[in-house]
Short mmCIF file of C-alpha atoms and ligand atoms in Angstrom, two decimals:
data_model
loop_
_atom_site.label_atom_id
_atom_site.label_comp_id
_atom_site.label_asym_id
_atom_site.label_seq_id
_atom_site.Cartn_x
_atom_site.Cartn_y
_atom_site.Cartn_z
CA MET D 1 96.87 146.54 184.43
CA ASN D 2 95.81 145.92 188.60
CA ILE D 3 96.14 142.52 189.65
CA LEU D 4 94.06 141.29 192.41
CA PHE D 5 95.08 137.66 193.76
CA ILE D 6 92.89 136.10 196.82
CA GLY D 7 95.34 133.74 198.97
CA ASP D 8 93.70 129.99 199.91
CA ILE D 9 90.39 130.46 200.02
CA PHE D 10 88.90 128.13 202.61
CA GLY D 11 85.43 126.61 203.28
CA ARG D 12 82.01 128.37 203.31
CA PRO D 13 83.33 131.44 205.65
CA GLY D 14 85.56 132.14 202.85
CA ARG D 15 83.94 131.76 199.91
CA ASN D 16 81.50 134.18 201.77
CA ILE D 17 83.83 137.02 202.51
CA VAL D 18 85.37 137.10 198.80
CA LYS D 19 81.24 137.09 197.49
CA GLU D 20 80.68 139.93 199.82
CA LYS D 21 84.37 142.66 199.43
CA LEU D 22 85.11 141.33 195.53
CA PRO D 23 83.06 144.38 194.19
CA GLU D 24 84.33 146.76 196.33
CA LEU D 25 87.95 145.80 195.69
CA VAL D 26 87.89 145.81 192.44
CA ARG D 27 86.13 149.19 192.31
CA GLN D 28 88.32 151.32 195.01
CA HIS D 29 91.67 149.30 193.98
CA SER D 30 90.89 149.42 189.61
CA VAL D 31 91.58 145.81 189.05
CA ASP D 32 91.86 144.60 186.11
CA LEU D 33 92.80 140.78 186.78
CA VAL D 34 91.43 138.79 189.44
CA LEU D 35 93.41 135.60 191.01
CA ALA D 36 92.95 133.50 193.25
CA ASN D 37 93.85 130.33 194.81
CA CYS D 38 90.94 127.94 195.18
CA GLU D 39 92.09 125.23 197.33
CA ASN D 40 90.49 125.09 200.36
CA ALA D 41 87.41 125.71 198.90
CA ALA D 42 85.01 122.56 199.64
CA ALA D 43 85.10 123.24 203.44
CA GLY D 44 89.08 122.88 203.57
CA PHE D 45 90.46 120.23 200.97
CA GLY D 46 90.17 120.92 197.45
CA ILE D 47 87.72 122.02 195.24
CA THR D 48 84.25 120.56 193.46
CA PRO D 49 83.71 121.46 189.98
CA ALA D 50 80.00 123.41 191.51
CA LEU D 51 82.49 125.53 193.68
CA ALA D 52 84.88 126.33 190.83
CA GLU D 53 82.12 127.34 188.73
CA GLU D 54 80.24 129.90 191.83
CA LEU D 55 83.95 131.51 192.26
CA PHE D 56 84.12 132.38 188.47
CA ASP D 57 80.86 133.60 188.46
CA LEU D 58 81.79 135.92 191.02
CA GLY D 59 84.19 137.19 188.19
CA ILE D 60 87.61 135.64 189.35
CA ASP D 61 89.31 135.29 185.72
CA VAL D 62 92.03 132.69 186.97
CA MET D 63 92.24 129.94 189.96
CA THR D 64 95.32 128.16 191.69
CA THR D 65 95.90 125.55 193.55
CA GLY D 66 98.08 123.40 195.51
CA ASN D 67 98.92 120.33 197.18
CA HIS D 68 94.90 119.96 198.10
CA VAL D 69 94.05 120.06 194.17
CA TRP D 70 93.30 116.43 194.20
CA ASP D 71 90.91 115.82 197.37
CA LYS D 72 87.63 116.24 195.90
CA ARG D 73 88.11 113.12 193.14
CA GLU D 74 85.68 114.91 190.43
CA ILE D 75 88.02 117.55 190.20
CA ILE D 76 90.06 115.48 187.41
CA GLU D 77 86.95 115.04 185.44
CA TYR D 78 86.49 118.84 185.92
CA PHE D 79 89.48 119.38 184.02
CA ALA D 80 88.79 117.00 181.72
CA MET D 81 86.13 119.82 180.46
CA ALA D 82 88.03 122.26 179.18
CA ASP D 83 89.24 119.76 176.06
CA GLY D 84 89.52 121.91 172.97
CA ASN D 85 88.37 124.69 174.68
CA PRO D 86 91.58 126.69 175.01
CA HIS D 87 89.52 129.97 177.45
CA SER D 88 86.88 127.41 179.66
CA PRO D 89 86.56 127.87 183.17
CA ALA D 90 87.93 124.91 183.40
CA ARG D 91 91.16 125.80 181.25
CA ARG D 92 91.54 128.79 183.47
CA LEU D 93 91.75 126.31 187.42
CA LEU D 94 95.36 125.38 187.61
CA ARG D 95 96.71 122.96 189.23
CA PRO D 96 101.13 123.61 190.37
CA ALA D 97 102.99 122.58 187.06
CA ASN D 98 105.98 120.66 187.88
CA PHE D 99 103.24 117.25 189.40
CA ALA D 100 103.70 114.06 188.41
CA PRO D 101 103.68 114.11 183.92
CA GLY D 102 100.46 112.69 182.66
CA LEU D 103 97.95 113.98 185.17
CA ALA D 104 94.70 115.99 184.66
CA GLY D 105 94.91 119.82 184.46
CA TRP D 106 97.66 122.75 183.69
CA GLY D 107 100.00 124.53 185.42
CA LEU D 108 100.19 127.64 183.22
CA TYR D 109 97.10 129.51 181.19
CA GLU D 110 98.06 132.27 178.44
CA GLY D 111 94.97 134.09 177.67
CA GLN D 112 94.23 138.30 177.68
CA LYS D 113 92.12 140.48 179.64
CA LYS D 114 91.22 144.49 178.23
CA GLY D 115 93.53 143.56 175.42
CA VAL D 116 96.52 142.76 177.19
CA PRO D 117 97.75 139.10 177.44
CA TYR D 118 99.45 137.56 180.42
CA ALA D 119 99.62 134.32 181.55
CA VAL D 120 99.64 133.06 185.01
CA VAL D 121 101.66 129.90 186.56
CA ASN D 122 101.08 127.51 189.27
CA LEU D 123 104.29 125.93 191.00
CA GLN D 124 104.60 123.74 194.11
CA GLY D 125 107.28 124.11 196.77
CA ARG D 126 109.75 120.71 197.32
CA VAL D 127 110.89 121.67 200.72
CA PHE D 128 108.54 120.00 203.76
CA MET D 129 106.27 119.09 201.14
CA GLY D 130 105.27 115.91 198.95
CA SER D 131 107.18 115.35 195.99
CA SER D 132 107.20 117.54 193.10
CA ASP D 133 109.52 118.35 189.76
CA ASP D 134 112.31 121.33 190.58
CA PRO D 135 110.43 124.30 190.32
CA PHE D 136 113.45 126.42 189.88
CA ARG D 137 114.20 124.82 186.30
CA TYR D 138 110.21 124.11 185.66
CA MET D 139 109.67 127.62 185.58
CA ASP D 140 113.70 128.52 183.40
CA ARG D 141 111.47 126.05 180.95
CA LEU D 142 108.09 127.80 181.37
CA LEU D 143 109.64 131.12 180.70
CA GLU D 144 111.01 129.79 176.82
CA SER D 145 107.59 129.49 175.72
CA ILE D 146 105.48 132.67 177.24
CA LYS D 147 104.82 135.28 174.74
CA ALA D 148 103.64 137.88 177.58
CA LYS D 149 104.98 140.50 179.38
CA ILE D 150 102.94 140.31 181.99
CA ILE D 151 103.37 137.02 184.69
CA PHE D 152 102.15 135.87 187.26
CA LEU D 153 102.74 133.32 189.88
CA ASP D 154 101.31 131.41 192.40
CA PHE D 155 103.86 129.94 194.41
CA HIS D 156 102.47 126.75 197.06
CA ALA D 157 105.21 126.42 199.17
CA GLU D 158 105.96 125.89 203.25
CA ALA D 159 109.17 126.37 204.07
CA THR D 160 110.00 130.25 203.73
CA SER D 161 113.57 130.44 202.57
CA GLU D 162 112.30 128.32 199.51
CA LYS D 163 110.60 131.07 198.65
CA VAL D 164 112.02 133.85 199.28
CA ALA D 165 115.40 132.27 197.20
CA PHE D 166 112.40 131.73 194.08
CA GLY D 167 111.69 135.41 194.58
CA TRP D 168 115.59 136.72 194.17
CA TYR D 169 115.68 133.73 191.38
CA LEU D 170 112.83 134.86 189.46
CA ASP D 171 113.40 138.91 189.70
CA GLY D 172 112.98 140.57 187.04
CA ARG D 173 112.03 137.61 184.58
CA VAL D 174 108.55 138.23 185.99
CA THR D 175 105.53 140.33 186.99
CA ALA D 176 105.18 138.97 190.64
CA ILE D 177 105.70 135.82 192.75
CA VAL D 178 103.48 135.67 195.57
CA GLY D 179 103.68 132.69 197.79
CA THR D 180 100.56 130.63 199.45
CA HIS D 181 99.60 127.10 201.78
CA THR D 182 101.11 128.80 204.95
CA HIS D 183 97.81 130.55 205.47
CA ILE D 184 99.81 132.98 207.26
CA PRO D 185 100.51 136.37 206.01
CA THR D 186 103.87 138.07 206.39
CA ALA D 187 104.40 141.35 205.92
CA ASP D 188 107.36 141.46 203.66
CA GLU D 189 106.11 142.12 200.19
CA ILE D 190 108.00 144.29 198.47
CA VAL D 191 109.02 144.98 194.59
CA LEU D 192 112.30 143.31 194.12
CA PRO D 193 114.97 145.49 192.34
CA LYS D 194 114.50 144.26 188.62
CA GLY D 195 110.28 144.87 189.10
CA THR D 196 108.93 141.68 190.03
CA ALA D 197 106.36 142.11 193.55
CA TYR D 198 106.97 139.44 196.11
CA ILE D 199 105.46 137.86 199.45
CA THR D 200 106.45 134.78 201.21
CA ASP D 201 103.21 134.31 201.94
CA VAL D 202 99.28 136.19 200.79
CA GLY D 203 97.42 134.50 203.54
CA MET D 204 94.58 132.50 204.01
CA THR D 205 91.10 133.81 202.75
CA GLY D 206 88.97 132.29 205.56
CA PRO D 207 88.42 132.01 209.54
CA TYR D 208 91.25 132.85 211.75
CA GLU D 209 89.95 131.55 214.86
CA SER D 210 90.92 128.19 213.67
CA VAL D 211 94.59 126.42 213.41
CA ILE D 212 95.41 127.70 209.24
CA GLY D 213 91.09 126.99 209.25
CA VAL D 214 90.11 123.66 210.59
CA LYS D 215 88.69 124.21 213.99
CA LYS D 216 91.03 124.60 217.25
CA GLU D 217 90.01 121.53 218.83
CA LEU D 218 90.39 119.10 216.86
CA VAL D 219 94.34 120.06 215.78
CA ILE D 220 95.58 120.84 219.70
CA ASP D 221 93.95 117.39 220.22
CA ARG D 222 95.58 115.92 217.20
CA PHE D 223 98.77 117.66 218.86
CA LEU D 224 97.83 115.90 222.13
CA SER D 225 96.95 112.27 221.66
CA GLY D 226 98.80 111.88 217.87
CA MET D 227 95.72 110.01 217.49
CA PRO D 228 94.20 110.21 213.87
CA ALA D 229 91.18 112.67 213.58
CA ARG D 230 88.73 114.19 211.26
CA PHE D 231 89.43 118.23 210.25
CA GLU D 232 86.37 119.89 210.74
CA ALA D 233 87.14 123.39 209.00
CA ALA D 234 85.91 126.48 211.52
CA SER D 235 84.01 129.61 211.25
CA GLY D 236 85.36 132.24 213.08
CA ASP D 237 86.75 135.62 212.81
CA VAL D 238 87.17 135.47 209.31
CA ARG D 239 89.33 137.81 207.17
CA LEU D 240 89.82 137.99 203.11
CA CYS D 241 93.93 138.43 202.76
CA GLY D 242 95.45 139.46 199.64
CA VAL D 243 97.87 141.42 197.88
CA VAL D 244 96.92 143.97 194.89
CA ILE D 245 99.72 144.34 191.59
CA GLU D 246 99.84 147.23 189.99
CA CYS D 247 102.24 146.96 186.59
CA ASP D 248 103.57 147.94 183.46
CA ASP D 249 101.24 146.83 181.14
CA THR D 250 103.95 147.18 177.90
CA THR D 251 107.47 145.93 180.41
CA GLY D 252 105.27 143.43 182.46
CA ARG D 253 107.78 145.12 185.44
CA ALA D 254 105.69 145.66 188.89
CA THR D 255 105.45 149.40 190.34
CA ARG D 256 103.56 147.89 193.72
CA ILE D 257 102.11 145.79 195.62
CA GLU D 258 99.29 146.54 198.52
CA ARG D 259 98.69 143.80 200.91
CA LEU D 260 95.16 143.64 201.99
CA MET D 261 93.81 141.92 204.89
CA LEU D 262 89.89 142.94 205.59
CA ARG D 263 87.07 141.60 207.88
FE1 FE2 B 301 95.81 126.09 201.61
FE1 FE2 B 302 98.27 123.88 200.31
#
């Protein structure tokens, strides 16, 4: 199975480049399963039900999020819409599993594509991030219940050390662990010795003439003055960042990871 994962889709520029490039990417890389992080799809902050549906309609199978998941409060009602249907679009939108118990939404999706079972997990890191449950032990517990051999993890985290450590911790136990959240792609993609594909951060799908997606003047001003400011999405130098991961359907082991950056 070939899995395409698209990094944090940021605002309209991010959504547009996904719409423009996805069909060709799927053809070119014989992609079977399309995953994306969409926590910044709504002008950089969160995702609305309408935008979630728009992205699913482009052919994305499962979407992950992160710390921005609640920025648009309507998404809570969207999660509620999934009740009773284990494969509805609303159920295929994830938020980090290790958030406080009892919140809306799910951090694990188990499905099938072309007859092959797979699981997608979304977890958030704890270093320089809001508080959450320990992702390491949380993943240990999740792995006890997941039956699929193909297990894909979006680890939404800030610190490179926490991400690299989690990669080694999970080597041989998941198909892939990819980092999101920093919006800056790293050049360390690798298939670890026991068959887990890893990259510290896939990077953002959005405007790079910016400070991690936001109009650069606004962020520079914030650093200079320390005053609160309303952040707006930038628009220049739009890129799609992602990875394609090839894995064995029967063992779930990754055989290849390729980093993508399209303009
Ligand atoms: Fe993000
Ligand atoms: Fe984030």
